[in-house]
Each structure stands twice: as structure tokens, then as C-alpha cells.
PDB file of N, CA and C in Angstrom:
ATOM      1  N   MET B  12     -15.136   0.896  -5.027  1.00 70.00           N
ATOM      2  CA  MET B  12     -14.705   0.755  -3.641  1.00 70.00           C
ATOM      3  C   MET B  12     -13.727  -0.417  -3.514  1.00 70.00           C
ATOM      4  N   GLU B  13     -14.128  -1.567  -4.057  1.00 86.00           N
ATOM      5  CA  GLU B  13     -13.269  -2.756  -3.986  1.00 86.00           C
ATOM      6  C   GLU B  13     -11.948  -2.513  -4.730  1.00 86.00           C
ATOM      7  N   GLN B  14     -12.041  -1.759  -5.817  1.00 90.00           N
ATOM      8  CA  GLN B  14     -10.853  -1.440  -6.624  1.00 90.00           C
ATOM      9  C   GLN B  14      -9.831  -0.685  -5.773  1.00 90.00           C
ATOM     10  N   ASP B  15     -10.288   0.293  -4.979  1.00 93.00           N
ATOM     11  CA  ASP B  15      -9.393   1.080  -4.133  1.00 93.00           C
ATOM     12  C   ASP B  15      -8.664   0.175  -3.138  1.00 93.00           C
ATOM     13  N   GLU B  16      -9.402  -0.739  -2.531  1.00 93.00           N
ATOM     14  CA  GLU B  16      -8.800  -1.654  -1.555  1.00 93.00           C
ATOM     15  C   GLU B  16      -7.671  -2.459  -2.191  1.00 93.00           C
ATOM     16  N   ARG B  17      -7.955  -2.999  -3.378  1.00 93.00           N
ATOM     17  CA  ARG B  17      -6.943  -3.817  -4.055  1.00 93.00           C
ATOM     18  C   ARG B  17      -5.731  -2.964  -4.411  1.00 93.00           C
ATOM     19  N   GLU B  18      -6.013  -1.751  -4.881  1.00 94.00           N
ATOM     20  CA  GLU B  18      -4.946  -0.822  -5.267  1.00 94.00           C
ATOM     21  C   GLU B  18      -4.034  -0.538  -4.065  1.00 94.00           C
ATOM     22  N   ARG B  19      -4.636  -0.289  -2.913  1.00 94.00           N
ATOM     23  CA  ARG B  19      -3.849  -0.017  -1.702  1.00 94.00           C
ATOM     24  C   ARG B  19      -3.028  -1.235  -1.300  1.00 94.00           C
ATOM     25  N   GLY B  20      -3.633  -2.392  -1.383  1.00 93.00           N
ATOM     26  CA  GLY B  20      -2.926  -3.620  -1.028  1.00 93.00           C
ATOM     27  C   GLY B  20      -1.698  -3.824  -1.896  1.00 93.00           C
ATOM     28  N   ILE B  21      -1.863  -3.589  -3.185  1.00 91.00           N
ATOM     29  CA  ILE B  21      -0.746  -3.752  -4.128  1.00 91.00           C
ATOM     30  C   ILE B  21       0.351  -2.744  -3.805  1.00 91.00           C
ATOM     31  N   GLN B  22      -0.034  -1.516  -3.532  1.00 94.00           N
ATOM     32  CA  GLN B  22       0.965  -0.486  -3.231  1.00 94.00           C
ATOM     33  C   GLN B  22       1.738  -0.809  -1.957  1.00 94.00           C
ATOM     34  N   SER B  23       1.037  -1.266  -0.923  1.00 94.00           N
ATOM     35  CA  SER B  23       1.746  -1.554   0.325  1.00 94.00           C
ATOM     36  C   SER B  23       2.651  -2.769   0.165  1.00 94.00           C
ATOM     37  N   MET B  24       2.227  -3.745  -0.659  1.00 93.00           N
ATOM     38  CA  MET B  24       3.091  -4.894  -0.932  1.00 93.00           C
ATOM     39  C   MET B  24       4.339  -4.453  -1.678  1.00 93.00           C
ATOM     40  N   ALA B  25       4.159  -3.579  -2.661  1.00 93.00           N
ATOM     41  CA  ALA B  25       5.296  -3.091  -3.439  1.00 93.00           C
ATOM     42  C   ALA B  25       6.268  -2.340  -2.531  1.00 93.00           C
ATOM     43  N   ARG B  26       5.728  -1.555  -1.617  1.00 94.00           N
ATOM     44  CA  ARG B  26       6.578  -0.797  -0.704  1.00 94.00           C
ATOM     45  C   ARG B  26       7.390  -1.755   0.171  1.00 94.00           C
ATOM     46  N   GLN B  27       6.731  -2.785   0.679  1.00 93.00           N
ATOM     47  CA  GLN B  27       7.396  -3.772   1.533  1.00 93.00           C
ATOM     48  C   GLN B  27       8.531  -4.448   0.768  1.00 93.00           C
ATOM     49  N   VAL B  28       8.268  -4.815  -0.488  1.00 91.00           N
ATOM     50  CA  VAL B  28       9.300  -5.468  -1.299  1.00 91.00           C
ATOM     51  C   VAL B  28      10.484  -4.540  -1.504  1.00 91.00           C
ATOM     52  N   ARG B  29      10.202  -3.248  -1.753  1.00 93.00           N
ATOM     53  CA  ARG B  29      11.294  -2.285  -1.941  1.00 93.00           C
ATOM     54  C   ARG B  29      12.145  -2.182  -0.682  1.00 93.00           C
ATOM     55  N   ILE B  30      11.498  -2.115   0.480  1.00 91.00           N
ATOM     56  CA  ILE B  30      12.227  -2.004   1.746  1.00 91.00           C
ATOM     57  C   ILE B  30      13.103  -3.233   1.948  1.00 91.00           C
ATOM     58  N   GLU B  31      12.532  -4.410   1.731  1.00 92.00           N
ATOM     59  CA  GLU B  31      13.307  -5.646   1.900  1.00 92.00           C
ATOM     60  C   GLU B  31      14.481  -5.681   0.942  1.00 92.00           C
ATOM     61  N   ARG B  32      14.263  -5.238  -0.276  1.00 91.00           N
ATOM     62  CA  ARG B  32      15.335  -5.255  -1.269  1.00 91.00           C
ATOM     63  C   ARG B  32      16.467  -4.331  -0.835  1.00 91.00           C
ATOM     64  N   GLN B  33      16.116  -3.167  -0.275  1.00 92.00           N
ATOM     65  CA  GLN B  33      17.148  -2.241   0.197  1.00 92.00           C
ATOM     66  C   GLN B  33      17.953  -2.885   1.327  1.00 92.00           C
ATOM     67  N   GLN B  34      17.252  -3.536   2.263  1.00 91.00           N
ATOM     68  CA  GLN B  34      17.939  -4.158   3.387  1.00 91.00           C
ATOM     69  C   GLN B  34      18.870  -5.263   2.910  1.00 91.00           C
ATOM     70  N   VAL B  35      18.405  -6.065   1.975  1.00 90.00           N
ATOM     71  CA  VAL B  35      19.243  -7.131   1.422  1.00 90.00           C
ATOM     72  C   VAL B  35      20.467  -6.524   0.741  1.00 90.00           C
ATOM     73  N   GLY B  36      20.269  -5.433   0.015  1.00 90.00           N
ATOM     74  CA  GLY B  36      21.383  -4.763  -0.658  1.00 90.00           C
ATOM     75  C   GLY B  36      22.418  -4.276   0.331  1.00 90.00           C
ATOM     76  N   ILE B  37      21.961  -3.714   1.444  1.00 90.00           N
ATOM     77  CA  ILE B  37      22.874  -3.217   2.474  1.00 90.00           C
ATOM     78  C   ILE B  37      23.666  -4.381   3.069  1.00 90.00           C
ATOM     79  N   GLN B  38      22.969  -5.477   3.393  1.00 91.00           N
ATOM     80  CA  GLN B  38      23.639  -6.643   3.962  1.00 91.00           C
ATOM     81  C   GLN B  38      24.653  -7.215   2.983  1.00 91.00           C
ATOM     82  N   ALA B  39      24.266  -7.349   1.722  1.00 90.00           N
ATOM     83  CA  ALA B  39      25.176  -7.893   0.710  1.00 90.00           C
ATOM     84  C   ALA B  39      26.394  -6.982   0.563  1.00 90.00           C
ATOM     85  N   GLY B  40      26.174  -5.681   0.619  1.00 91.00           N
ATOM     86  CA  GLY B  40      27.285  -4.727   0.523  1.00 91.00           C
ATOM     87  C   GLY B  40      28.249  -4.885   1.682  1.00 91.00           C
ATOM     88  N   ALA B  41      27.710  -5.061   2.885  1.00 90.00           N
ATOM     89  CA  ALA B  41      28.559  -5.228   4.071  1.00 90.00           C
ATOM     90  C   ALA B  41      29.360  -6.519   3.976  1.00 90.00           C
ATOM     91  N   ILE B  42      28.697  -7.595   3.538  1.00 90.00           N
ATOM     92  CA  ILE B  42      29.387  -8.880   3.392  1.00 90.00           C
ATOM     93  C   ILE B  42      30.472  -8.762   2.323  1.00 90.00           C
ATOM     94  N   GLY B  43      30.158  -8.104   1.227  1.00 90.00           N
ATOM     95  CA  GLY B  43      31.132  -7.932   0.153  1.00 90.00           C
ATOM     96  C   GLY B  43      32.337  -7.132   0.619  1.00 90.00           C
ATOM     97  N   ALA B  44      32.101  -6.069   1.392  1.00 91.00           N
ATOM     98  CA  ALA B  44      33.199  -5.245   1.896  1.00 91.00           C
ATOM     99  C   ALA B  44      34.082  -6.055   2.839  1.00 91.00           C
ATOM    100  N   ALA B  45      33.461  -6.860   3.707  1.00 90.00           N
ATOM    101  CA  ALA B  45      34.231  -7.690   4.639  1.00 90.00           C
ATOM    102  C   ALA B  45      35.076  -8.691   3.864  1.00 90.00           C
ATOM    103  N   GLY B  46      34.502  -9.268   2.811  1.00 89.00           N
ATOM    104  CA  GLY B  46      35.239 -10.226   1.995  1.00 89.00           C
ATOM    105  C   GLY B  46      36.425  -9.568   1.306  1.00 89.00           C
ATOM    106  N   LEU B  47      36.230  -8.350   0.807  1.00 89.00           N
ATOM    107  CA  LEU B  47      37.331  -7.638   0.145  1.00 89.00           C
ATOM    108  C   LEU B  47      38.438  -7.316   1.139  1.00 89.00           C
ATOM    109  N   LEU B  48      38.064  -6.868   2.326  1.00 87.00           N
ATOM    110  CA  LEU B  48      39.060  -6.563   3.359  1.00 87.00           C
ATOM    111  C   LEU B  48      39.874  -7.800   3.688  1.00 87.00           C
ATOM    112  N   PHE B  49      39.178  -8.914   3.887  1.00 86.00           N
ATOM    113  CA  PHE B  49      39.834 -10.176   4.222  1.00 86.00           C
ATOM    114  C   PHE B  49      40.816 -10.568   3.117  1.00 86.00           C
ATOM    115  N   ALA B  50      40.372 -10.470   1.855  1.00 85.00           N
ATOM    116  CA  ALA B  50      41.232 -10.831   0.727  1.00 85.00           C
ATOM    117  C   ALA B  50      42.438  -9.901   0.652  1.00 85.00           C
ATOM    118  N   ALA B  51      42.218  -8.610   0.908  1.00 85.00           N
ATOM    119  CA  ALA B  51      43.318  -7.647   0.850  1.00 85.00           C
ATOM    120  C   ALA B  51      44.344  -7.946   1.942  1.00 85.00           C
ATOM    121  N   LYS B  52      43.883  -8.259   3.145  1.00 82.00           N
ATOM    122  CA  LYS B  52      44.795  -8.592   4.241  1.00 82.00           C
ATOM    123  C   LYS B  52      45.585  -9.851   3.913  1.00 82.00           C
ATOM    124  N   GLN B  53      44.892 -10.836   3.354  1.00 80.00           N
ATOM    125  CA  GLN B  53      45.571 -12.092   3.013  1.00 80.00           C
ATOM    126  C   GLN B  53      46.656 -11.836   1.971  1.00 80.00           C
ATOM    127  N   SER B  54      46.336 -11.068   0.961  1.00 81.00           N
ATOM    128  CA  SER B  54      47.307 -10.847  -0.106  1.00 81.00           C
ATOM    129  C   SER B  54      48.455  -9.984   0.406  1.00 81.00           C
ATOM    130  N   ALA B  55      48.218  -9.182   1.444  1.00 77.00           N
ATOM    131  CA  ALA B  55      49.280  -8.378   2.026  1.00 77.00           C
ATOM    132  C   ALA B  55      50.127  -9.237   2.969  1.00 77.00           C
ATOM    133  N   GLY B  56      49.690 -10.452   3.250  1.00 76.00           N
ATOM    134  CA  GLY B  56      50.471 -11.354   4.070  1.00 76.00           C
ATOM    135  C   GLY B  56      50.287 -11.139   5.562  1.00 76.00           C
ATOM    136  N   LYS B  57      49.284 -10.362   5.959  1.00 66.00           N
ATOM    137  CA  LYS B  57      49.075 -10.102   7.390  1.00 66.00           C
ATOM    138  C   LYS B  57      48.344 -11.275   8.059  1.00 66.00           C
ATOM    139  N   LEU B  58      47.591 -12.025   7.265  1.00 59.00           N
ATOM    140  CA  LEU B  58      46.887 -13.187   7.805  1.00 59.00           C
ATOM    141  C   LEU B  58      47.418 -14.442   7.132  1.00 59.00           C
ATOM    142  N   PRO B  59      47.588 -15.502   7.895  1.00 61.00           N
ATOM    143  CA  PRO B  59      47.999 -16.751   7.256  1.00 61.00           C
ATOM    144  C   PRO B  59      46.882 -17.266   6.367  1.00 61.00           C
ATOM    145  N   ALA B  60      47.215 -17.765   5.209  1.00 56.00           N
ATOM    146  CA  ALA B  60      46.203 -18.337   4.312  1.00 56.00           C
ATOM    147  C   ALA B  60      45.830 -19.713   4.827  1.00 56.00           C
ATOM    148  N   TYR B  61      44.566 -19.957   5.017  1.00 56.00           N
ATOM    149  CA  TYR B  61      44.138 -21.253   5.563  1.00 56.00           C
ATOM    150  C   TYR B  61      43.977 -22.257   4.458  1.00 56.00           C
TER     151      TYR B  61
END
């Protein structure tokens, strides 16, 4: 009985970690895309380089 409880706890923790990792990946991807766009605009000369 106690084994089942621990097993469930571990599984739900693992699921939570996976969800958080996906969210972090999405955020990092968005930040990376914004950075690439900014760099591309700068190199095209549309934005003044600060």
C-alpha cells in the first residue's frame, strides 16, 4: 500500500518536471527567436546599433 503511494508521488513529480521543462523550452525558443530577429534587423541596417 505504502509502495503505491510513493510510486504515485514520484510519477506526479516527474510529470510536473516534464511540464515545467516544456514551458521553459517554449520561453527560451521565443526569446531566441526575438534575439535572432533583432540581430537580423540590426545587420540589415534598419535599427541603429546601440
